[in-house]
């Protein structure tokens, strides 16, 4: 566990965003054995074998969760972005589907070596 990532999440001001960031982090940690965490560009990045797997970021009214290595995946409605990475924006009142996201993270990371 990376202390900087913990501190990032602890510093998120909105309680619902903090809870969502914690949940997303837990999903990534459980879906990717030996995941490496670090703060880069002022947000938590998750890597597998030195390659980007996921990123969590916050804005005024949303928490964004970006998955990398998605070019060969079909993602559900709500994910947007170029083929190689897709982002899901969650706003207040929206919940993250733990099982779905865990499955997507595992699939996307499975080809990262």
Short mmCIF file of N, CA, C and O in Angstrom, two decimals:
data_model
loop_
_atom_site.label_atom_id
_atom_site.label_comp_id
_atom_site.label_asym_id
_atom_site.label_seq_id
_atom_site.Cartn_x
_atom_site.Cartn_y
_atom_site.Cartn_z
N UNK A 1 0.84 -1.19 0.00
CA UNK A 1 0.00 0.00 0.00
C UNK A 1 0.88 1.24 0.00
O UNK A 1 1.84 1.33 0.74
N UNK A 2 0.53 2.16 -0.82
CA UNK A 2 1.31 3.37 -0.97
C UNK A 2 0.72 4.48 -0.08
O UNK A 2 -0.45 4.84 -0.22
N UNK A 3 1.54 5.02 0.80
CA UNK A 3 1.08 6.04 1.74
C UNK A 3 0.58 7.29 1.02
O UNK A 3 -0.38 7.92 1.45
N UNK A 4 1.22 7.66 -0.08
CA UNK A 4 0.78 8.84 -0.83
C UNK A 4 -0.64 8.66 -1.38
O UNK A 4 -1.42 9.61 -1.41
N UNK A 5 -0.95 7.45 -1.82
CA UNK A 5 -2.30 7.18 -2.33
C UNK A 5 -3.31 7.27 -1.18
O UNK A 5 -4.38 7.86 -1.33
N UNK A 6 -2.96 6.72 -0.04
CA UNK A 6 -3.82 6.80 1.14
C UNK A 6 -4.07 8.27 1.50
O UNK A 6 -5.20 8.68 1.76
N UNK A 7 -3.01 9.06 1.51
CA UNK A 7 -3.13 10.48 1.85
C UNK A 7 -3.97 11.23 0.82
O UNK A 7 -4.75 12.12 1.17
N UNK A 8 -3.83 10.88 -0.46
CA UNK A 8 -4.65 11.50 -1.51
C UNK A 8 -6.13 11.27 -1.21
O UNK A 8 -6.93 12.21 -1.22
N UNK A 9 -6.48 10.03 -0.95
CA UNK A 9 -7.89 9.69 -0.70
C UNK A 9 -8.38 10.35 0.58
O UNK A 9 -9.48 10.89 0.62
N UNK A 10 -7.56 10.36 1.62
CA UNK A 10 -7.94 11.00 2.88
C UNK A 10 -8.18 12.50 2.71
O UNK A 10 -8.95 13.10 3.46
N UNK A 11 -7.52 13.11 1.74
CA UNK A 11 -7.63 14.56 1.52
C UNK A 11 -8.83 14.95 0.64
O UNK A 11 -9.14 16.14 0.52
N UNK A 12 -9.50 13.98 0.05
CA UNK A 12 -10.67 14.29 -0.78
C UNK A 12 -11.75 14.87 0.13
O UNK A 12 -12.11 14.27 1.14
N UNK A 13 -12.25 16.05 -0.22
CA UNK A 13 -13.14 16.78 0.68
C UNK A 13 -14.56 16.23 0.76
O UNK A 13 -15.15 16.18 1.83
N UNK A 14 -15.12 15.86 -0.37
CA UNK A 14 -16.50 15.38 -0.36
C UNK A 14 -16.55 13.92 0.12
O UNK A 14 -15.89 13.06 -0.48
N UNK A 15 -17.33 13.64 1.16
CA UNK A 15 -17.39 12.28 1.70
C UNK A 15 -17.77 11.23 0.66
O UNK A 15 -17.19 10.14 0.63
N UNK A 16 -18.72 11.54 -0.23
CA UNK A 16 -19.14 10.55 -1.22
C UNK A 16 -17.99 10.26 -2.21
O UNK A 16 -17.83 9.12 -2.66
N UNK A 17 -17.20 11.29 -2.52
CA UNK A 17 -16.06 11.08 -3.42
C UNK A 17 -14.97 10.25 -2.72
O UNK A 17 -14.37 9.38 -3.33
N UNK A 18 -14.75 10.54 -1.45
CA UNK A 18 -13.76 9.78 -0.69
C UNK A 18 -14.15 8.30 -0.61
O UNK A 18 -13.32 7.42 -0.82
N UNK A 19 -15.42 8.04 -0.35
CA UNK A 19 -15.89 6.66 -0.28
C UNK A 19 -15.75 5.96 -1.63
O UNK A 19 -15.34 4.80 -1.70
N UNK A 20 -16.06 6.66 -2.70
CA UNK A 20 -15.95 6.09 -4.03
C UNK A 20 -14.49 5.82 -4.40
O UNK A 20 -14.17 4.76 -4.95
N UNK A 21 -13.60 6.74 -4.09
CA UNK A 21 -12.17 6.53 -4.34
C UNK A 21 -11.66 5.32 -3.57
O UNK A 21 -10.89 4.51 -4.12
N UNK A 22 -12.08 5.18 -2.33
CA UNK A 22 -11.68 4.03 -1.52
C UNK A 22 -12.17 2.73 -2.14
O UNK A 22 -11.42 1.76 -2.25
N UNK A 23 -13.42 2.72 -2.57
CA UNK A 23 -13.98 1.52 -3.20
C UNK A 23 -13.24 1.18 -4.50
O UNK A 23 -12.88 0.02 -4.73
N UNK A 24 -13.00 2.17 -5.34
CA UNK A 24 -12.31 1.92 -6.60
C UNK A 24 -10.90 1.40 -6.36
O UNK A 24 -10.43 0.48 -7.04
N UNK A 25 -10.23 1.95 -5.37
CA UNK A 25 -8.89 1.47 -5.02
C UNK A 25 -8.95 0.02 -4.57
O UNK A 25 -8.13 -0.81 -4.97
N UNK A 26 -9.92 -0.31 -3.72
CA UNK A 26 -10.08 -1.69 -3.25
C UNK A 26 -10.33 -2.65 -4.42
O UNK A 26 -9.80 -3.75 -4.45
N UNK A 27 -11.13 -2.21 -5.38
CA UNK A 27 -11.42 -3.03 -6.56
C UNK A 27 -10.13 -3.32 -7.33
O UNK A 27 -9.86 -4.46 -7.69
N UNK A 28 -9.34 -2.29 -7.56
CA UNK A 28 -8.09 -2.48 -8.31
C UNK A 28 -7.13 -3.38 -7.56
O UNK A 28 -6.56 -4.32 -8.14
N UNK A 29 -6.97 -3.15 -6.27
CA UNK A 29 -6.05 -3.95 -5.46
C UNK A 29 -6.47 -5.42 -5.46
O UNK A 29 -5.63 -6.31 -5.56
N UNK A 30 -7.76 -5.68 -5.38
CA UNK A 30 -8.21 -7.08 -5.34
C UNK A 30 -8.16 -7.73 -6.72
O UNK A 30 -7.99 -8.93 -6.84
N UNK A 31 -8.29 -6.93 -7.79
CA UNK A 31 -8.34 -7.49 -9.14
C UNK A 31 -6.96 -7.71 -9.75
O UNK A 31 -6.81 -8.51 -10.67
N UNK A 32 -5.95 -6.98 -9.26
CA UNK A 32 -4.61 -7.09 -9.84
C UNK A 32 -3.62 -7.50 -8.76
O UNK A 32 -3.20 -6.67 -7.94
N UNK A 33 -3.23 -8.76 -8.75
CA UNK A 33 -2.20 -9.19 -7.79
C UNK A 33 -0.91 -8.39 -8.03
O UNK A 33 -0.55 -8.10 -9.17
N UNK A 34 -0.26 -8.01 -6.96
CA UNK A 34 1.02 -7.28 -7.04
C UNK A 34 0.91 -5.93 -7.74
O UNK A 34 1.87 -5.47 -8.36
N UNK A 35 -0.25 -5.30 -7.68
CA UNK A 35 -0.41 -3.98 -8.29
C UNK A 35 0.54 -2.99 -7.60
O UNK A 35 0.81 -3.09 -6.41
N UNK A 36 1.09 -2.09 -8.40
CA UNK A 36 1.91 -1.01 -7.85
C UNK A 36 1.08 0.26 -7.88
O UNK A 36 0.42 0.55 -8.89
N UNK A 37 1.12 1.01 -6.77
CA UNK A 37 0.37 2.26 -6.67
C UNK A 37 1.36 3.41 -6.58
O UNK A 37 2.41 3.28 -5.97
N UNK A 38 0.98 4.53 -7.18
CA UNK A 38 1.79 5.74 -7.01
C UNK A 38 0.94 6.96 -7.36
O UNK A 38 -0.05 6.85 -8.09
N UNK A 39 1.37 8.09 -6.84
CA UNK A 39 0.76 9.35 -7.24
C UNK A 39 1.58 9.89 -8.40
O UNK A 39 2.80 10.01 -8.32
N UNK A 40 0.89 10.16 -9.49
CA UNK A 40 1.52 10.75 -10.66
C UNK A 40 0.52 11.74 -11.24
O UNK A 40 -0.68 11.44 -11.31
N UNK A 41 1.00 12.90 -11.64
CA UNK A 41 0.12 13.96 -12.13
C UNK A 41 -0.98 14.28 -11.11
O UNK A 41 -2.13 14.52 -11.46
N UNK A 42 -0.62 14.20 -9.84
CA UNK A 42 -1.49 14.55 -8.71
C UNK A 42 -2.72 13.66 -8.58
O UNK A 42 -3.74 14.09 -8.05
N UNK A 43 -2.63 12.40 -9.04
CA UNK A 43 -3.74 11.46 -8.86
C UNK A 43 -3.19 10.03 -8.76
O UNK A 43 -2.11 9.74 -9.27
N UNK A 44 -3.95 9.14 -8.12
CA UNK A 44 -3.49 7.76 -7.97
C UNK A 44 -3.47 7.00 -9.29
O UNK A 44 -4.46 6.99 -10.03
N UNK A 45 -2.34 6.40 -9.57
CA UNK A 45 -2.15 5.54 -10.73
C UNK A 45 -1.86 4.14 -10.24
O UNK A 45 -1.14 3.96 -9.24
N UNK A 46 -2.37 3.16 -10.94
CA UNK A 46 -2.17 1.76 -10.58
C UNK A 46 -1.51 1.07 -11.76
O UNK A 46 -1.99 1.18 -12.90
N UNK A 47 -0.40 0.38 -11.49
CA UNK A 47 0.38 -0.24 -12.55
C UNK A 47 0.55 -1.73 -12.32
O UNK A 47 0.60 -2.20 -11.17
N UNK A 48 0.66 -2.44 -13.43
CA UNK A 48 0.98 -3.86 -13.39
C UNK A 48 2.21 -4.04 -14.28
O UNK A 48 2.18 -3.65 -15.45
N UNK A 49 3.25 -4.58 -13.71
CA UNK A 49 4.51 -4.77 -14.44
C UNK A 49 5.00 -3.47 -15.09
O UNK A 49 5.47 -3.46 -16.22
N UNK A 50 4.83 -2.36 -14.37
CA UNK A 50 5.30 -1.07 -14.84
C UNK A 50 4.42 -0.41 -15.90
O UNK A 50 4.75 0.66 -16.41
N UNK A 51 3.29 -1.02 -16.24
CA UNK A 51 2.38 -0.48 -17.26
C UNK A 51 1.09 0.00 -16.60
O UNK A 51 0.57 -0.65 -15.71
N UNK A 52 0.57 1.10 -17.10
CA UNK A 52 -0.67 1.65 -16.53
C UNK A 52 -1.82 0.66 -16.65
O UNK A 52 -2.06 0.10 -17.70
N UNK A 53 -2.54 0.50 -15.54
CA UNK A 53 -3.73 -0.34 -15.53
C UNK A 53 -4.97 0.49 -15.25
O UNK A 53 -6.01 0.29 -15.87
N UNK A 54 -4.87 1.46 -14.30
CA UNK A 54 -6.03 2.27 -13.94
C UNK A 54 -5.59 3.57 -13.28
O UNK A 54 -4.47 3.66 -12.75
N UNK A 55 -6.49 4.55 -13.30
CA UNK A 55 -6.26 5.84 -12.66
C UNK A 55 -7.58 6.30 -12.03
O UNK A 55 -8.65 6.12 -12.61
N UNK A 56 -7.47 6.89 -10.86
CA UNK A 56 -8.63 7.51 -10.20
C UNK A 56 -8.37 9.01 -10.14
O UNK A 56 -7.27 9.44 -9.77
N UNK A 57 -9.36 9.80 -10.51
CA UNK A 57 -9.23 11.25 -10.36
C UNK A 57 -10.56 11.84 -9.91
O UNK A 57 -11.62 11.24 -10.11
N UNK A 58 -10.46 12.99 -9.29
CA UNK A 58 -11.67 13.67 -8.82
C UNK A 58 -11.76 15.05 -9.46
O UNK A 58 -10.76 15.66 -9.81
N UNK A 59 -12.99 15.50 -9.62
CA UNK A 59 -13.25 16.86 -10.07
C UNK A 59 -14.32 17.42 -9.14
O UNK A 59 -14.74 16.74 -8.20
N UNK A 60 -14.78 18.60 -9.41
CA UNK A 60 -15.75 19.25 -8.53
C UNK A 60 -16.98 18.38 -8.28
O UNK A 60 -17.47 18.30 -7.16
N UNK A 61 -17.48 17.72 -9.33
CA UNK A 61 -18.74 16.99 -9.19
C UNK A 61 -18.69 15.52 -9.60
O UNK A 61 -19.72 14.90 -9.80
N UNK A 62 -17.46 14.96 -9.74
CA UNK A 62 -17.38 13.57 -10.20
C UNK A 62 -16.10 12.90 -9.72
O UNK A 62 -15.15 13.55 -9.30
N UNK A 63 -16.14 11.58 -9.80
CA UNK A 63 -14.94 10.76 -9.64
C UNK A 63 -14.80 10.00 -10.96
O UNK A 63 -15.75 9.39 -11.44
N UNK A 64 -13.63 10.11 -11.56
CA UNK A 64 -13.38 9.43 -12.82
C UNK A 64 -12.49 8.22 -12.57
O UNK A 64 -11.53 8.29 -11.81
N UNK A 65 -12.81 7.14 -13.26
CA UNK A 65 -12.05 5.90 -13.16
C UNK A 65 -11.66 5.50 -14.58
O UNK A 65 -12.52 5.21 -15.41
N UNK A 66 -10.37 5.54 -14.86
CA UNK A 66 -9.87 5.23 -16.19
C UNK A 66 -9.22 3.86 -16.20
O UNK A 66 -8.39 3.56 -15.35
N UNK A 67 -9.61 3.06 -17.17
CA UNK A 67 -9.01 1.74 -17.40
C UNK A 67 -8.15 1.83 -18.65
O UNK A 67 -8.57 2.40 -19.66
N UNK A 68 -6.97 1.23 -18.58
CA UNK A 68 -6.07 1.19 -19.73
C UNK A 68 -6.11 -0.19 -20.36
O UNK A 68 -6.58 -1.15 -19.76
N UNK A 69 -5.58 -0.29 -21.57
CA UNK A 69 -5.49 -1.56 -22.29
C UNK A 69 -6.87 -2.11 -22.62
O UNK A 69 -7.15 -3.29 -22.45
N UNK A 70 -7.73 -1.23 -23.11
CA UNK A 70 -9.13 -1.60 -23.38
C UNK A 70 -9.45 -1.74 -24.87
O UNK A 70 -10.61 -1.96 -25.22
N UNK A 71 -8.45 -1.64 -25.74
CA UNK A 71 -8.70 -1.63 -27.18
C UNK A 71 -9.45 -2.88 -27.65
O UNK A 71 -10.26 -2.80 -28.58
N UNK A 72 -9.22 -4.02 -27.03
CA UNK A 72 -9.86 -5.27 -27.45
C UNK A 72 -11.04 -5.66 -26.57
O UNK A 72 -11.44 -6.82 -26.54
N UNK A 73 -11.56 -4.69 -25.84
CA UNK A 73 -12.66 -4.96 -24.92
C UNK A 73 -13.92 -4.21 -25.34
O UNK A 73 -13.85 -3.12 -25.89
N UNK A 74 -15.06 -4.82 -25.04
CA UNK A 74 -16.34 -4.13 -25.19
C UNK A 74 -16.76 -3.73 -23.79
O UNK A 74 -16.95 -4.58 -22.92
N UNK A 75 -16.87 -2.43 -23.58
CA UNK A 75 -17.23 -1.93 -22.26
C UNK A 75 -18.68 -1.48 -22.23
O UNK A 75 -19.22 -1.07 -23.25
N UNK A 76 -19.30 -1.54 -21.05
CA UNK A 76 -20.70 -1.13 -20.95
C UNK A 76 -20.87 0.37 -21.16
O UNK A 76 -19.92 1.13 -21.13
N UNK A 77 -22.12 0.74 -21.34
CA UNK A 77 -22.48 2.15 -21.51
C UNK A 77 -21.94 2.96 -20.34
O UNK A 77 -21.95 2.51 -19.19
N UNK A 78 -21.46 4.16 -20.63
CA UNK A 78 -20.94 5.03 -19.59
C UNK A 78 -19.44 5.24 -19.71
O UNK A 78 -18.92 6.27 -19.29
N UNK A 79 -18.74 4.28 -20.30
CA UNK A 79 -17.30 4.43 -20.51
C UNK A 79 -17.07 5.21 -21.79
O UNK A 79 -17.69 4.93 -22.81
N UNK A 80 -16.16 6.18 -21.73
CA UNK A 80 -15.87 7.02 -22.88
C UNK A 80 -14.38 7.18 -23.05
O UNK A 80 -13.62 7.02 -22.10
N UNK A 81 -13.97 7.50 -24.29
CA UNK A 81 -12.56 7.78 -24.54
C UNK A 81 -12.03 6.99 -25.71
O UNK A 81 -12.77 6.24 -26.36
N UNK A 82 -10.74 7.16 -26.00
CA UNK A 82 -10.14 6.46 -27.13
C UNK A 82 -10.07 4.95 -26.87
O UNK A 82 -10.19 4.52 -25.72
N UNK A 83 -9.88 4.16 -27.92
CA UNK A 83 -9.92 2.69 -27.76
C UNK A 83 -8.97 2.14 -26.70
O UNK A 83 -9.32 1.20 -25.99
N UNK A 84 -7.79 2.75 -26.56
CA UNK A 84 -6.79 2.17 -25.64
C UNK A 84 -7.05 2.47 -24.17
O UNK A 84 -6.47 1.84 -23.29
N UNK A 85 -7.92 3.43 -23.89
CA UNK A 85 -8.27 3.72 -22.49
C UNK A 85 -9.68 4.30 -22.43
O UNK A 85 -10.05 5.13 -23.26
N UNK A 86 -10.43 3.85 -21.47
CA UNK A 86 -11.82 4.29 -21.32
C UNK A 86 -12.03 4.80 -19.90
O UNK A 86 -11.52 4.23 -18.94
N UNK A 87 -12.83 5.85 -19.80
CA UNK A 87 -13.09 6.48 -18.51
C UNK A 87 -14.57 6.44 -18.17
O UNK A 87 -15.42 6.73 -19.02
N UNK A 88 -14.85 6.10 -16.93
CA UNK A 88 -16.19 6.11 -16.37
C UNK A 88 -16.27 7.26 -15.38
O UNK A 88 -15.46 7.31 -14.45
N UNK A 89 -17.20 8.19 -15.58
CA UNK A 89 -17.39 9.30 -14.65
C UNK A 89 -18.58 9.00 -13.76
O UNK A 89 -19.69 8.78 -14.26
N UNK A 90 -18.35 9.01 -12.47
CA UNK A 90 -19.42 8.77 -11.50
C UNK A 90 -19.70 10.06 -10.75
O UNK A 90 -18.79 10.69 -10.22
N UNK A 91 -20.97 10.43 -10.72
CA UNK A 91 -21.38 11.65 -10.04
C UNK A 91 -22.11 11.31 -8.75
O UNK A 91 -22.45 10.15 -8.51
N UNK A 92 -22.36 12.31 -7.95
CA UNK A 92 -23.01 12.09 -6.67
C UNK A 92 -24.30 11.29 -6.86
O UNK A 92 -25.06 11.54 -7.79
N UNK A 93 -24.50 10.30 -6.01
CA UNK A 93 -25.68 9.46 -6.09
C UNK A 93 -25.49 8.22 -6.95
O UNK A 93 -26.29 7.29 -6.87
N UNK A 94 -24.46 8.19 -7.79
CA UNK A 94 -24.20 7.01 -8.61
C UNK A 94 -23.30 6.05 -7.83
O UNK A 94 -22.43 6.48 -7.09
N UNK A 95 -23.52 4.78 -8.05
CA UNK A 95 -22.72 3.78 -7.36
C UNK A 95 -21.86 3.03 -8.37
O UNK A 95 -22.24 2.88 -9.52
N UNK A 96 -20.73 2.56 -7.89
CA UNK A 96 -19.85 1.74 -8.71
C UNK A 96 -20.28 0.28 -8.55
O UNK A 96 -20.50 -0.18 -7.43
N UNK A 97 -20.38 -0.43 -9.65
CA UNK A 97 -20.72 -1.85 -9.63
C UNK A 97 -19.44 -2.63 -9.38
O UNK A 97 -18.64 -2.84 -10.28
N UNK A 98 -19.24 -3.04 -8.13
CA UNK A 98 -18.00 -3.68 -7.70
C UNK A 98 -17.66 -4.89 -8.56
O UNK A 98 -16.53 -5.03 -9.02
N UNK A 99 -18.61 -5.79 -8.76
CA UNK A 99 -18.35 -7.02 -9.51
C UNK A 99 -18.00 -6.72 -10.97
O UNK A 99 -17.06 -7.30 -11.51
N UNK A 100 -18.76 -5.84 -11.59
CA UNK A 100 -18.51 -5.49 -12.98
C UNK A 100 -17.13 -4.85 -13.13
O UNK A 100 -16.34 -5.25 -13.98
N UNK A 101 -16.84 -3.85 -12.30
CA UNK A 101 -15.56 -3.16 -12.42
C UNK A 101 -14.39 -4.09 -12.11
O UNK A 101 -13.35 -4.02 -12.77
N UNK A 102 -14.55 -4.96 -11.14
CA UNK A 102 -13.50 -5.92 -10.81
C UNK A 102 -13.19 -6.81 -12.02
O UNK A 102 -12.03 -7.05 -12.36
N UNK A 103 -14.24 -7.27 -12.67
CA UNK A 103 -14.08 -8.10 -13.86
C UNK A 103 -13.39 -7.34 -14.98
O UNK A 103 -12.49 -7.86 -15.64
N UNK A 104 -13.79 -6.10 -15.21
CA UNK A 104 -13.19 -5.28 -16.26
C UNK A 104 -11.72 -4.98 -15.98
O UNK A 104 -10.88 -5.05 -16.88
N UNK A 105 -11.41 -4.66 -14.72
CA UNK A 105 -10.01 -4.40 -14.34
C UNK A 105 -9.17 -5.64 -14.56
O UNK A 105 -8.07 -5.58 -15.13
N UNK A 106 -9.67 -6.80 -14.14
CA UNK A 106 -8.93 -8.05 -14.32
C UNK A 106 -8.67 -8.32 -15.80
O UNK A 106 -7.54 -8.68 -16.18
N UNK A 107 -9.70 -8.16 -16.63
CA UNK A 107 -9.54 -8.42 -18.07
C UNK A 107 -8.54 -7.44 -18.70
O UNK A 107 -7.69 -7.84 -19.47
N UNK A 108 -8.68 -6.17 -18.38
CA UNK A 108 -7.78 -5.17 -18.97
C UNK A 108 -6.34 -5.39 -18.53
O UNK A 108 -5.41 -5.23 -19.33
N UNK A 109 -6.14 -5.77 -17.29
CA UNK A 109 -4.79 -5.96 -16.76
C UNK A 109 -4.17 -7.30 -17.14
O UNK A 109 -2.97 -7.46 -17.08
N UNK A 110 -4.99 -8.25 -17.56
CA UNK A 110 -4.49 -9.60 -17.82
C UNK A 110 -3.45 -9.65 -18.94
O UNK A 110 -2.60 -10.53 -18.96
N UNK A 111 -3.49 -8.69 -19.83
CA UNK A 111 -2.54 -8.69 -20.94
C UNK A 111 -1.35 -7.75 -20.71
O UNK A 111 -0.58 -7.48 -21.63
N UNK A 112 -1.20 -7.26 -19.50
CA UNK A 112 -0.09 -6.36 -19.19
C UNK A 112 1.16 -7.11 -18.73
O UNK A 112 2.03 -6.54 -18.11
N UNK A 113 1.23 -8.39 -19.01
CA UNK A 113 2.42 -9.17 -18.69
C UNK A 113 2.40 -9.82 -17.36
O UNK A 113 1.57 -9.73 -16.55
#
